[in-house]
mmCIF file of N, CA, C and O in Angstrom:
data_model
loop_
_atom_site.group_PDB
_atom_site.id
_atom_site.type_symbol
_atom_site.label_atom_id
_atom_site.label_comp_id
_atom_site.label_asym_id
_atom_site.label_seq_id
_atom_site.Cartn_x
_atom_site.Cartn_y
_atom_site.Cartn_z
ATOM 1 N N MET A 9 60.084 -58.613 10.663
ATOM 2 C CA MET A 9 59.367 -59.837 11.228
ATOM 3 C C MET A 9 59.971 -59.637 12.795
ATOM 4 O O MET A 9 61.208 -59.820 12.878
ATOM 5 N N THR A 10 59.089 -59.800 13.657
ATOM 6 C CA THR A 10 59.368 -59.735 14.923
ATOM 7 C C THR A 10 59.873 -61.239 15.283
ATOM 8 O O THR A 10 59.010 -62.163 14.935
ATOM 9 N N GLU A 11 60.929 -61.524 16.086
ATOM 10 C CA GLU A 11 61.296 -62.968 16.452
ATOM 11 C C GLU A 11 61.341 -63.023 17.882
ATOM 12 O O GLU A 11 61.980 -62.099 18.570
ATOM 13 N N LEU A 12 60.976 -63.883 18.428
ATOM 14 C CA LEU A 12 61.119 -64.342 19.828
ATOM 15 C C LEU A 12 61.569 -65.726 20.015
ATOM 16 O O LEU A 12 61.160 -66.647 19.305
ATOM 17 N N LEU A 13 61.780 -65.907 21.340
ATOM 18 C CA LEU A 13 62.384 -67.181 21.711
ATOM 19 C C LEU A 13 61.514 -67.833 22.957
ATOM 20 O O LEU A 13 61.502 -67.031 23.835
ATOM 21 N N LEU A 14 60.777 -68.775 22.747
ATOM 22 C CA LEU A 14 60.035 -69.577 23.681
ATOM 23 C C LEU A 14 60.642 -70.712 24.321
ATOM 24 O O LEU A 14 60.787 -71.724 23.546
ATOM 25 N N VAL A 15 61.123 -70.657 25.643
ATOM 26 C CA VAL A 15 61.694 -71.776 26.271
ATOM 27 C C VAL A 15 60.885 -72.315 27.333
ATOM 28 O O VAL A 15 60.618 -71.804 28.427
ATOM 29 N N GLU A 16 60.452 -73.686 27.058
ATOM 30 C CA GLU A 16 59.472 -74.415 27.921
ATOM 31 C C GLU A 16 59.633 -75.815 27.654
ATOM 32 O O GLU A 16 59.636 -76.303 26.556
ATOM 33 N N ASP A 17 60.058 -76.542 28.865
ATOM 34 C CA ASP A 17 60.313 -77.869 28.693
ATOM 35 C C ASP A 17 58.900 -78.701 28.626
ATOM 36 O O ASP A 17 58.831 -80.004 28.165
ATOM 37 N N ASP A 18 57.754 -78.210 28.786
ATOM 38 C CA ASP A 18 56.547 -78.783 28.721
ATOM 39 C C ASP A 18 55.990 -78.512 27.439
ATOM 40 O O ASP A 18 55.411 -77.592 27.174
ATOM 41 N N PRO A 19 55.831 -79.643 26.519
ATOM 42 C CA PRO A 19 55.418 -79.525 25.135
ATOM 43 C C PRO A 19 53.963 -78.760 25.094
ATOM 44 O O PRO A 19 53.521 -78.109 24.080
ATOM 45 N N ALA A 20 53.095 -79.213 26.000
ATOM 46 C CA ALA A 20 51.758 -78.976 25.908
ATOM 47 C C ALA A 20 51.654 -77.464 26.304
ATOM 48 O O ALA A 20 50.910 -76.585 25.620
ATOM 49 N N GLN A 21 52.297 -76.719 27.199
ATOM 50 C CA GLN A 21 52.376 -75.465 27.565
ATOM 51 C C GLN A 21 52.950 -74.496 26.467
ATOM 52 O O GLN A 21 52.689 -73.543 26.087
ATOM 53 N N ARG A 22 54.327 -75.213 26.084
ATOM 54 C CA ARG A 22 54.900 -74.486 25.188
ATOM 55 C C ARG A 22 54.031 -74.339 23.663
ATOM 56 O O ARG A 22 53.851 -73.173 23.156
ATOM 57 N N SER A 23 53.371 -75.154 23.558
ATOM 58 C CA SER A 23 52.309 -75.251 22.394
ATOM 59 C C SER A 23 51.222 -74.255 22.540
ATOM 60 O O SER A 23 50.893 -73.318 21.649
ATOM 61 N N ALA A 24 50.662 -74.406 23.684
ATOM 62 C CA ALA A 24 49.469 -73.290 24.160
ATOM 63 C C ALA A 24 50.004 -71.935 23.885
ATOM 64 O O ALA A 24 49.152 -70.895 23.420
ATOM 65 N N LEU A 25 51.201 -71.659 24.524
ATOM 66 C CA LEU A 25 51.722 -70.396 24.469
ATOM 67 C C LEU A 25 52.039 -69.880 23.104
ATOM 68 O O LEU A 25 51.734 -68.651 22.771
ATOM 69 N N GLN A 26 52.571 -70.600 22.247
ATOM 70 C CA GLN A 26 52.832 -70.558 20.852
ATOM 71 C C GLN A 26 51.614 -70.080 20.171
ATOM 72 O O GLN A 26 51.382 -69.276 19.381
ATOM 73 N N GLU A 27 50.621 -70.953 20.289
ATOM 74 C CA GLU A 27 49.287 -70.715 19.743
ATOM 75 C C GLU A 27 48.669 -69.241 20.030
ATOM 76 O O GLU A 27 48.241 -68.544 19.123
ATOM 77 N N PHE A 28 48.763 -69.048 21.289
ATOM 78 C CA PHE A 28 48.158 -67.840 21.781
ATOM 79 C C PHE A 28 48.943 -66.577 21.138
ATOM 80 O O PHE A 28 48.435 -65.597 20.724
ATOM 81 N N LEU A 29 50.268 -66.747 21.202
ATOM 82 C CA LEU A 29 51.072 -65.569 20.478
ATOM 83 C C LEU A 29 50.790 -65.323 19.131
ATOM 84 O O LEU A 29 50.827 -64.287 18.531
ATOM 85 N N HIS A 30 50.751 -66.353 18.410
ATOM 86 C CA HIS A 30 50.334 -66.276 16.858
ATOM 87 C C HIS A 30 49.024 -65.803 16.722
ATOM 88 O O HIS A 30 48.906 -64.975 15.541
ATOM 89 N N LEU A 31 48.004 -65.982 17.524
ATOM 90 C CA LEU A 31 46.767 -65.314 17.179
ATOM 91 C C LEU A 31 46.779 -63.940 17.673
ATOM 92 O O LEU A 31 46.008 -63.297 17.265
ATOM 93 N N GLU A 32 47.589 -63.495 18.709
ATOM 94 C CA GLU A 32 47.445 -62.116 19.184
ATOM 95 C C GLU A 32 48.365 -61.270 18.482
ATOM 96 O O GLU A 32 48.216 -59.984 18.307
ATOM 97 N N LEU A 33 49.523 -61.682 17.958
ATOM 98 C CA LEU A 33 50.458 -61.013 17.213
ATOM 99 C C LEU A 33 50.780 -61.372 15.813
ATOM 100 O O LEU A 33 51.011 -62.555 15.349
ATOM 101 N N ASN A 34 50.646 -60.485 14.969
ATOM 102 C CA ASN A 34 50.845 -60.740 13.400
ATOM 103 C C ASN A 34 52.363 -60.703 13.309
ATOM 104 O O ASN A 34 53.076 -59.823 13.967
ATOM 105 N N ASP A 35 52.822 -61.212 12.087
ATOM 106 C CA ASP A 35 54.065 -61.129 11.580
ATOM 107 C C ASP A 35 55.206 -61.402 12.781
ATOM 108 O O ASP A 35 56.095 -60.829 13.188
ATOM 109 N N LEU A 36 54.943 -62.698 13.324
ATOM 110 C CA LEU A 36 55.790 -62.974 14.542
ATOM 111 C C LEU A 36 56.397 -64.230 14.339
ATOM 112 O O LEU A 36 55.683 -65.389 13.596
ATOM 113 N N LYS A 37 57.584 -64.585 14.342
ATOM 114 C CA LYS A 37 58.196 -65.717 14.297
ATOM 115 C C LYS A 37 58.670 -66.213 15.663
ATOM 116 O O LYS A 37 59.497 -65.517 16.325
ATOM 117 N N ILE A 38 58.301 -67.497 16.033
ATOM 118 C CA ILE A 38 58.689 -67.969 17.356
ATOM 119 C C ILE A 38 59.687 -69.132 17.279
ATOM 120 O O ILE A 38 59.448 -70.096 16.497
ATOM 121 N N HIS A 39 60.925 -68.930 17.857
ATOM 122 C CA HIS A 39 61.890 -70.166 17.941
ATOM 123 C C HIS A 39 61.465 -70.834 19.320
ATOM 124 O O HIS A 39 61.132 -70.164 20.229
ATOM 125 N N GLU A 40 61.440 -72.149 19.327
ATOM 126 C CA GLU A 40 61.271 -72.843 20.505
ATOM 127 C C GLU A 40 62.467 -73.582 20.812
ATOM 128 O O GLU A 40 63.309 -74.187 20.229
ATOM 129 N N ALA A 41 62.269 -73.663 22.249
ATOM 130 C CA ALA A 41 63.481 -74.613 22.949
ATOM 131 C C ALA A 41 62.706 -75.257 24.133
ATOM 132 O O ALA A 41 62.047 -74.720 24.823
ATOM 133 N N GLY A 42 63.309 -76.528 24.513
ATOM 134 C CA GLY A 42 62.740 -77.080 25.660
ATOM 135 C C GLY A 42 63.979 -77.224 26.741
ATOM 136 O O GLY A 42 63.633 -77.690 27.792
ATOM 137 N N SER A 43 64.953 -76.584 26.579
ATOM 138 C CA SER A 43 66.117 -76.614 27.452
ATOM 139 C C SER A 43 67.128 -75.373 27.382
ATOM 140 O O SER A 43 66.906 -74.639 26.220
ATOM 141 N N ILE A 44 67.928 -75.235 28.467
ATOM 142 C CA ILE A 44 68.738 -74.232 28.377
ATOM 143 C C ILE A 44 69.898 -74.382 27.161
ATOM 144 O O ILE A 44 70.150 -73.320 26.370
ATOM 145 N N ALA A 45 70.479 -75.609 26.880
ATOM 146 C CA ALA A 45 71.123 -75.965 26.027
ATOM 147 C C ALA A 45 70.444 -75.480 24.508
ATOM 148 O O ALA A 45 71.061 -74.992 23.660
ATOM 149 N N ALA A 46 69.385 -76.045 24.298
ATOM 150 C CA ALA A 46 68.679 -75.742 23.236
ATOM 151 C C ALA A 46 68.441 -74.240 22.814
ATOM 152 O O ALA A 46 68.684 -73.658 21.737
ATOM 153 N N ALA A 47 68.073 -73.563 23.793
ATOM 154 C CA ALA A 47 68.058 -72.096 23.963
ATOM 155 C C ALA A 47 69.209 -71.231 23.542
ATOM 156 O O ALA A 47 69.224 -70.301 22.682
ATOM 157 N N ARG A 48 70.332 -71.866 24.183
ATOM 158 C CA ARG A 48 71.579 -71.317 23.687
ATOM 159 C C ARG A 48 72.048 -71.272 22.431
ATOM 160 O O ARG A 48 72.473 -70.590 21.671
ATOM 161 N N SER A 49 71.453 -72.364 21.916
ATOM 162 C CA SER A 49 71.930 -72.752 20.369
ATOM 163 C C SER A 49 70.982 -71.720 19.501
ATOM 164 O O SER A 49 71.412 -71.166 18.488
ATOM 165 N N VAL A 50 69.836 -71.427 19.850
ATOM 166 C CA VAL A 50 68.928 -70.565 19.122
ATOM 167 C C VAL A 50 69.591 -69.259 19.267
ATOM 168 O O VAL A 50 69.552 -68.431 18.238
ATOM 169 N N LEU A 51 69.982 -68.934 20.441
ATOM 170 C CA LEU A 51 70.460 -67.414 20.740
ATOM 171 C C LEU A 51 71.665 -67.213 19.969
ATOM 172 O O LEU A 51 71.924 -66.181 19.486
ATOM 173 N N ALA A 52 72.626 -68.233 19.652
ATOM 174 C CA ALA A 52 73.936 -68.072 18.959
ATOM 175 C C ALA A 52 73.649 -67.996 17.432
ATOM 176 O O ALA A 52 74.089 -67.140 16.846
ATOM 177 N N SER A 53 72.465 -68.719 17.111
ATOM 178 C CA SER A 53 72.110 -68.547 15.464
ATOM 179 C C SER A 53 71.195 -67.270 15.076
ATOM 180 O O SER A 53 70.667 -67.066 14.042
ATOM 181 N N HIS A 54 70.427 -66.743 16.209
ATOM 182 C CA HIS A 54 69.485 -65.745 16.264
ATOM 183 C C HIS A 54 69.714 -64.602 16.968
ATOM 184 O O HIS A 54 68.956 -64.383 17.917
ATOM 185 N N PRO A 55 70.934 -63.672 16.813
ATOM 186 C CA PRO A 55 71.134 -62.539 17.703
ATOM 187 C C PRO A 55 70.154 -61.523 17.835
ATOM 188 O O PRO A 55 70.258 -60.643 18.799
ATOM 189 N N ASP A 56 69.249 -61.447 16.847
ATOM 190 C CA ASP A 56 68.296 -60.343 16.846
ATOM 191 C C ASP A 56 67.054 -60.419 17.301
ATOM 192 O O ASP A 56 66.024 -59.850 16.772
ATOM 193 N N LEU A 57 66.938 -61.382 18.406
ATOM 194 C CA LEU A 57 65.485 -61.768 18.810
ATOM 195 C C LEU A 57 64.981 -60.568 19.460
ATOM 196 O O LEU A 57 65.865 -59.596 20.261
ATOM 197 N N SER A 58 63.821 -60.333 19.600
ATOM 198 C CA SER A 58 62.960 -59.240 20.360
ATOM 199 C C SER A 58 62.826 -59.695 21.788
ATOM 200 O O SER A 58 62.681 -58.626 22.447
ATOM 201 N N LEU A 59 62.527 -60.687 22.024
ATOM 202 C CA LEU A 59 62.131 -61.368 23.375
ATOM 203 C C LEU A 59 62.449 -62.686 23.593
ATOM 204 O O LEU A 59 62.235 -63.400 22.739
ATOM 205 N N ILE A 60 62.720 -62.982 24.801
ATOM 206 C CA ILE A 60 62.764 -64.414 25.444
ATOM 207 C C ILE A 60 61.862 -64.553 26.329
ATOM 208 O O ILE A 60 61.755 -63.787 27.423
ATOM 209 N N ILE A 61 61.040 -65.588 26.240
ATOM 210 C CA ILE A 61 60.108 -65.796 27.231
ATOM 211 C C ILE A 61 60.576 -67.319 27.886
ATOM 212 O O ILE A 61 60.667 -68.151 26.869
ATOM 213 N N SER A 62 60.944 -67.595 28.925
ATOM 214 C CA SER A 62 61.438 -68.740 29.526
ATOM 215 C C SER A 62 60.723 -69.200 30.786
ATOM 216 O O SER A 62 60.537 -68.444 31.648
ATOM 217 N N ASP A 63 60.555 -70.636 30.961
ATOM 218 C CA ASP A 63 60.287 -71.210 32.173
ATOM 219 C C ASP A 63 61.387 -70.948 33.098
ATOM 220 O O ASP A 63 62.532 -70.749 32.752
ATOM 221 N N LEU A 64 61.035 -70.866 34.428
ATOM 222 C CA LEU A 64 62.328 -70.510 35.222
ATOM 223 C C LEU A 64 62.919 -71.914 35.498
ATOM 224 O O LEU A 64 64.151 -71.970 35.495
ATOM 225 N N MET A 65 62.254 -72.939 35.771
ATOM 226 C CA MET A 65 62.848 -74.214 36.220
ATOM 227 C C MET A 65 62.798 -75.208 34.756
ATOM 228 O O MET A 65 61.827 -75.547 34.285
ATOM 229 N N LEU A 66 64.006 -75.513 34.438
ATOM 230 C CA LEU A 66 64.172 -76.385 33.032
ATOM 231 C C LEU A 66 64.887 -77.611 33.478
ATOM 232 O O LEU A 66 65.837 -77.478 34.466
ATOM 233 N N PRO A 67 64.973 -78.541 32.787
ATOM 234 C CA PRO A 67 65.734 -79.769 33.024
ATOM 235 C C PRO A 67 67.205 -79.484 33.215
ATOM 236 O O PRO A 67 67.941 -80.190 34.143
ATOM 237 N N ASP A 68 67.823 -78.506 32.491
ATOM 238 C CA ASP A 68 69.297 -78.349 32.673
ATOM 239 C C ASP A 68 69.662 -77.113 33.068
ATOM 240 O O ASP A 68 70.840 -76.605 33.092
ATOM 241 N N GLY A 69 68.931 -76.570 33.967
ATOM 242 C CA GLY A 69 69.079 -75.076 34.653
ATOM 243 C C GLY A 69 67.909 -74.290 34.769
ATOM 244 O O GLY A 69 66.797 -74.744 34.936
ATOM 245 N N GLN A 70 68.108 -72.841 34.921
ATOM 246 C CA GLN A 70 67.108 -72.079 35.175
ATOM 247 C C GLN A 70 67.031 -71.094 34.119
ATOM 248 O O GLN A 70 68.075 -70.700 33.525
ATOM 249 N N GLY A 71 66.030 -70.548 33.803
ATOM 250 C CA GLY A 71 65.754 -69.615 32.747
ATOM 251 C C GLY A 71 66.752 -68.405 32.763
ATOM 252 O O GLY A 71 66.965 -67.823 31.934
ATOM 253 N N THR A 72 66.959 -68.036 33.901
ATOM 254 C CA THR A 72 68.031 -66.935 34.523
ATOM 255 C C THR A 72 69.199 -67.089 33.798
ATOM 256 O O THR A 72 69.937 -66.190 33.773
ATOM 257 N N ASP A 73 69.517 -68.397 33.661
ATOM 258 C CA ASP A 73 70.928 -68.839 33.255
ATOM 259 C C ASP A 73 71.109 -68.192 31.686
ATOM 260 O O ASP A 73 72.171 -67.904 31.330
ATOM 261 N N LEU A 74 69.945 -68.127 31.172
ATOM 262 C CA LEU A 74 70.127 -67.312 29.920
ATOM 263 C C LEU A 74 70.647 -65.919 29.761
ATOM 264 O O LEU A 74 71.011 -65.295 28.707
ATOM 265 N N LEU A 75 70.580 -65.152 30.979
ATOM 266 C CA LEU A 75 71.136 -63.800 31.045
ATOM 267 C C LEU A 75 72.336 -63.693 30.814
ATOM 268 O O LEU A 75 72.786 -62.760 30.238
ATOM 269 N N ALA A 76 73.151 -64.703 31.377
ATOM 270 C CA ALA A 76 74.785 -64.639 30.835
ATOM 271 C C ALA A 76 75.012 -64.786 29.534
ATOM 272 O O ALA A 76 76.074 -64.543 29.104
ATOM 273 N N GLN A 77 74.087 -65.121 28.792
ATOM 274 C CA GLN A 77 74.295 -65.645 27.326
ATOM 275 C C GLN A 77 73.903 -64.221 26.512
ATOM 276 O O GLN A 77 74.109 -64.411 25.264
ATOM 277 N N LYS A 78 73.370 -63.357 27.100
ATOM 278 C CA LYS A 78 72.643 -62.161 26.134
ATOM 279 C C LYS A 78 73.206 -60.936 26.686
ATOM 280 O O LYS A 78 73.769 -60.725 27.886
ATOM 281 N N SER A 79 73.119 -59.899 25.707
ATOM 282 C CA SER A 79 73.360 -58.257 26.291
ATOM 283 C C SER A 79 72.150 -57.870 26.824
ATOM 284 O O SER A 79 71.328 -58.633 27.189
ATOM 285 N N ALA A 80 72.067 -56.543 26.928
ATOM 286 C CA ALA A 80 70.773 -56.024 27.479
ATOM 287 C C ALA A 80 69.585 -56.351 26.770
ATOM 288 O O ALA A 80 68.541 -56.279 27.265
ATOM 289 N N ASP A 81 69.742 -56.623 25.493
ATOM 290 C CA ASP A 81 68.604 -57.019 24.681
ATOM 291 C C ASP A 81 68.781 -58.423 24.123
ATOM 292 O O ASP A 81 69.840 -58.840 23.856
ATOM 293 N N PRO A 82 67.752 -59.041 24.034
ATOM 294 C CA PRO A 82 66.229 -58.846 24.354
ATOM 295 C C PRO A 82 65.961 -59.051 25.799
ATOM 296 O O PRO A 82 66.619 -59.551 26.584
ATOM 297 N N PRO A 83 64.797 -58.572 26.084
ATOM 298 C CA PRO A 83 64.313 -58.765 27.364
ATOM 299 C C PRO A 83 63.943 -60.104 27.657
ATOM 300 O O PRO A 83 63.519 -60.983 26.833
ATOM 301 N N LEU A 84 64.053 -60.522 29.021
ATOM 302 C CA LEU A 84 63.797 -61.956 29.311
ATOM 303 C C LEU A 84 62.692 -61.753 30.319
ATOM 304 O O LEU A 84 62.600 -61.118 31.322
ATOM 305 N N LEU A 85 61.531 -62.517 29.890
ATOM 306 C CA LEU A 85 60.369 -62.819 30.700
ATOM 307 C C LEU A 85 60.300 -64.102 31.380
ATOM 308 O O LEU A 85 60.375 -65.064 30.588
ATOM 309 N N ILE A 86 60.307 -64.146 32.609
ATOM 310 C CA ILE A 86 60.361 -65.544 33.223
ATOM 311 C C ILE A 86 58.783 -65.939 33.672
ATOM 312 O O ILE A 86 58.122 -65.026 34.081
ATOM 313 N N LEU A 87 58.735 -67.180 33.413
ATOM 314 C CA LEU A 87 57.490 -67.937 33.675
ATOM 315 C C LEU A 87 57.731 -69.079 34.769
ATOM 316 O O LEU A 87 58.611 -69.759 34.716
ATOM 317 N N THR A 88 56.810 -69.014 35.825
ATOM 318 C CA THR A 88 57.109 -70.366 36.708
ATOM 319 C C THR A 88 55.677 -70.830 37.278
ATOM 320 O O THR A 88 54.968 -70.111 37.626
ATOM 321 N N ALA A 89 55.795 -72.111 37.512
ATOM 322 C CA ALA A 89 54.753 -72.892 38.129
ATOM 323 C C ALA A 89 54.974 -72.808 39.688
ATOM 324 O O ALA A 89 54.095 -73.201 40.459
ATOM 325 N N GLN A 90 55.983 -72.460 40.169
ATOM 326 C CA GLN A 90 56.355 -72.419 41.541
ATOM 327 C C GLN A 90 56.963 -71.147 41.908
ATOM 328 O O GLN A 90 58.013 -71.109 42.313
ATOM 329 N N PRO A 91 55.866 -70.212 42.068
ATOM 330 C CA PRO A 91 56.417 -68.840 42.322
ATOM 331 C C PRO A 91 56.689 -68.592 43.643
ATOM 332 O O PRO A 91 56.116 -69.254 44.726
ATOM 333 N N SER A 92 57.673 -67.695 44.040
ATOM 334 C CA SER A 92 58.093 -67.535 45.411
ATOM 335 C C SER A 92 58.578 -65.813 45.521
ATOM 336 O O SER A 92 59.176 -65.570 44.401
ATOM 337 N N ILE A 93 58.323 -65.214 46.519
ATOM 338 C CA ILE A 93 59.093 -63.891 46.741
ATOM 339 C C ILE A 93 60.550 -64.098 46.265
ATOM 340 O O ILE A 93 61.066 -63.327 45.507
ATOM 341 N N GLU A 94 61.138 -64.993 46.893
ATOM 342 C CA GLU A 94 62.705 -65.003 46.745
ATOM 343 C C GLU A 94 63.111 -65.367 45.301
ATOM 344 O O GLU A 94 63.997 -64.733 44.753
ATOM 345 N N SER A 95 62.243 -66.337 44.609
ATOM 346 C CA SER A 95 62.796 -66.507 43.133
ATOM 347 C C SER A 95 62.382 -65.345 42.306
ATOM 348 O O SER A 95 63.178 -65.120 41.306
ATOM 349 N N ALA A 96 61.406 -64.616 42.653
ATOM 350 C CA ALA A 96 61.038 -63.492 41.688
ATOM 351 C C ALA A 96 62.052 -62.189 42.019
ATOM 352 O O ALA A 96 62.532 -61.715 41.026
ATOM 353 N N VAL A 97 62.593 -62.186 43.179
ATOM 354 C CA VAL A 97 63.491 -61.121 43.470
ATOM 355 C C VAL A 97 64.964 -61.482 42.868
ATOM 356 O O VAL A 97 65.616 -60.896 42.281
ATOM 357 N N LEU A 98 65.497 -62.915 42.946
ATOM 358 C CA LEU A 98 66.388 -63.326 42.335
ATOM 359 C C LEU A 98 66.418 -63.200 40.777
ATOM 360 O O LEU A 98 67.489 -62.660 40.120
ATOM 361 N N ALA A 99 65.305 -63.417 40.270
ATOM 362 C CA ALA A 99 65.166 -63.203 38.640
ATOM 363 C C ALA A 99 65.224 -61.739 38.260
ATOM 364 O O ALA A 99 66.008 -61.548 37.353
ATOM 365 N N ILE A 100 64.768 -60.984 39.106
ATOM 366 C CA ILE A 100 64.649 -59.532 38.772
ATOM 367 C C ILE A 100 66.071 -58.898 38.919
ATOM 368 O O ILE A 100 66.563 -58.259 37.988
ATOM 369 N N GLN A 101 66.735 -59.465 40.037
ATOM 370 C CA GLN A 101 68.106 -58.805 40.444
ATOM 371 C C GLN A 101 69.117 -59.491 39.211
ATOM 372 O O GLN A 101 70.016 -58.751 38.849
ATOM 373 N N ALA A 102 68.828 -60.702 38.859
ATOM 374 C CA ALA A 102 69.689 -61.032 37.684
ATOM 375 C C ALA A 102 69.428 -60.575 36.369
ATOM 376 O O ALA A 102 70.377 -60.620 35.409
ATOM 377 N N GLY A 103 68.507 -59.723 36.310
ATOM 378 C CA GLY A 103 68.214 -59.072 35.006
ATOM 379 C C GLY A 103 66.986 -59.248 34.311
ATOM 380 O O GLY A 103 66.649 -58.798 33.239
ATOM 381 N N ALA A 104 66.043 -60.187 34.780
ATOM 382 C CA ALA A 104 64.880 -60.505 34.027
ATOM 383 C C ALA A 104 64.041 -59.299 34.050
ATOM 384 O O ALA A 104 63.898 -58.403 34.944
ATOM 385 N N SER A 105 63.323 -59.058 32.795
ATOM 386 C CA SER A 105 62.326 -57.986 32.824
ATOM 387 C C SER A 105 61.089 -57.935 33.570
ATOM 388 O O SER A 105 60.445 -57.172 33.871
ATOM 389 N N ASP A 106 60.729 -59.389 33.655
ATOM 390 C CA ASP A 106 59.337 -59.564 34.379
ATOM 391 C C ASP A 106 59.314 -61.075 34.811
ATOM 392 O O ASP A 106 60.073 -61.852 34.247
ATOM 393 N N TYR A 107 58.515 -61.258 35.762
ATOM 394 C CA TYR A 107 58.242 -62.437 36.573
ATOM 395 C C TYR A 107 56.926 -62.862 36.384
ATOM 396 O O TYR A 107 56.146 -62.038 37.194
ATOM 397 N N LEU A 108 56.251 -64.084 35.824
ATOM 398 C CA LEU A 108 54.711 -64.168 36.014
ATOM 399 C C LEU A 108 54.667 -65.647 36.501
ATOM 400 O O LEU A 108 55.384 -66.513 36.119
ATOM 401 N N SER A 109 53.587 -65.844 37.203
ATOM 402 C CA SER A 109 53.525 -67.255 37.654
ATOM 403 C C SER A 109 52.295 -67.949 36.804
ATOM 404 O O SER A 109 51.551 -67.189 36.133
ATOM 405 N N LYS A 110 52.548 -69.164 36.739
ATOM 406 C CA LYS A 110 51.781 -69.867 35.949
ATOM 407 C C LYS A 110 50.562 -70.383 36.719
ATOM 408 O O LYS A 110 50.665 -70.663 37.913
ATOM 409 N N PRO A 111 49.593 -70.688 36.122
ATOM 410 C CA PRO A 111 49.052 -70.637 34.727
ATOM 411 C C PRO A 111 49.037 -69.028 34.367
ATOM 412 O O PRO A 111 48.484 -68.214 35.322
ATOM 413 N N VAL A 112 49.637 -68.638 33.422
ATOM 414 C CA VAL A 112 49.433 -67.298 32.909
ATOM 415 C C VAL A 112 48.084 -66.922 32.370
ATOM 416 O O VAL A 112 47.630 -67.810 31.440
ATOM 417 N N ASP A 113 47.510 -65.956 33.016
ATOM 418 C CA ASP A 113 46.165 -65.409 32.369
ATOM 419 C C ASP A 113 46.452 -64.921 30.946
ATOM 420 O O ASP A 113 46.697 -63.632 30.915
ATOM 421 N N LEU A 114 46.272 -65.598 30.019
ATOM 422 C CA LEU A 114 46.445 -65.184 28.584
ATOM 423 C C LEU A 114 45.414 -64.027 28.214
ATOM 424 O O LEU A 114 45.585 -63.238 27.520
#
């Protein structure tokens, strides 16, 4: 079973992304977190995740802060409602696999 971590502090957006992913991908388990602290807890207990999808701006840090908590795998996809060239460059330099602006065209 494929497992991923969805880190989004807005419950409505988290729910919409989760629903879309479940509709599009079979045999998928999604772990949810609304903060960096909650995401770190999930990462500690589920080291075999296939992907992390994270909002850039979270209440207790930035999604890229999760890069220090993981090895080269799983890839980190950053989503942001406040896109900028600077934040995109910083996210990719920090090790994010991709950077998408919200709203994401599902």
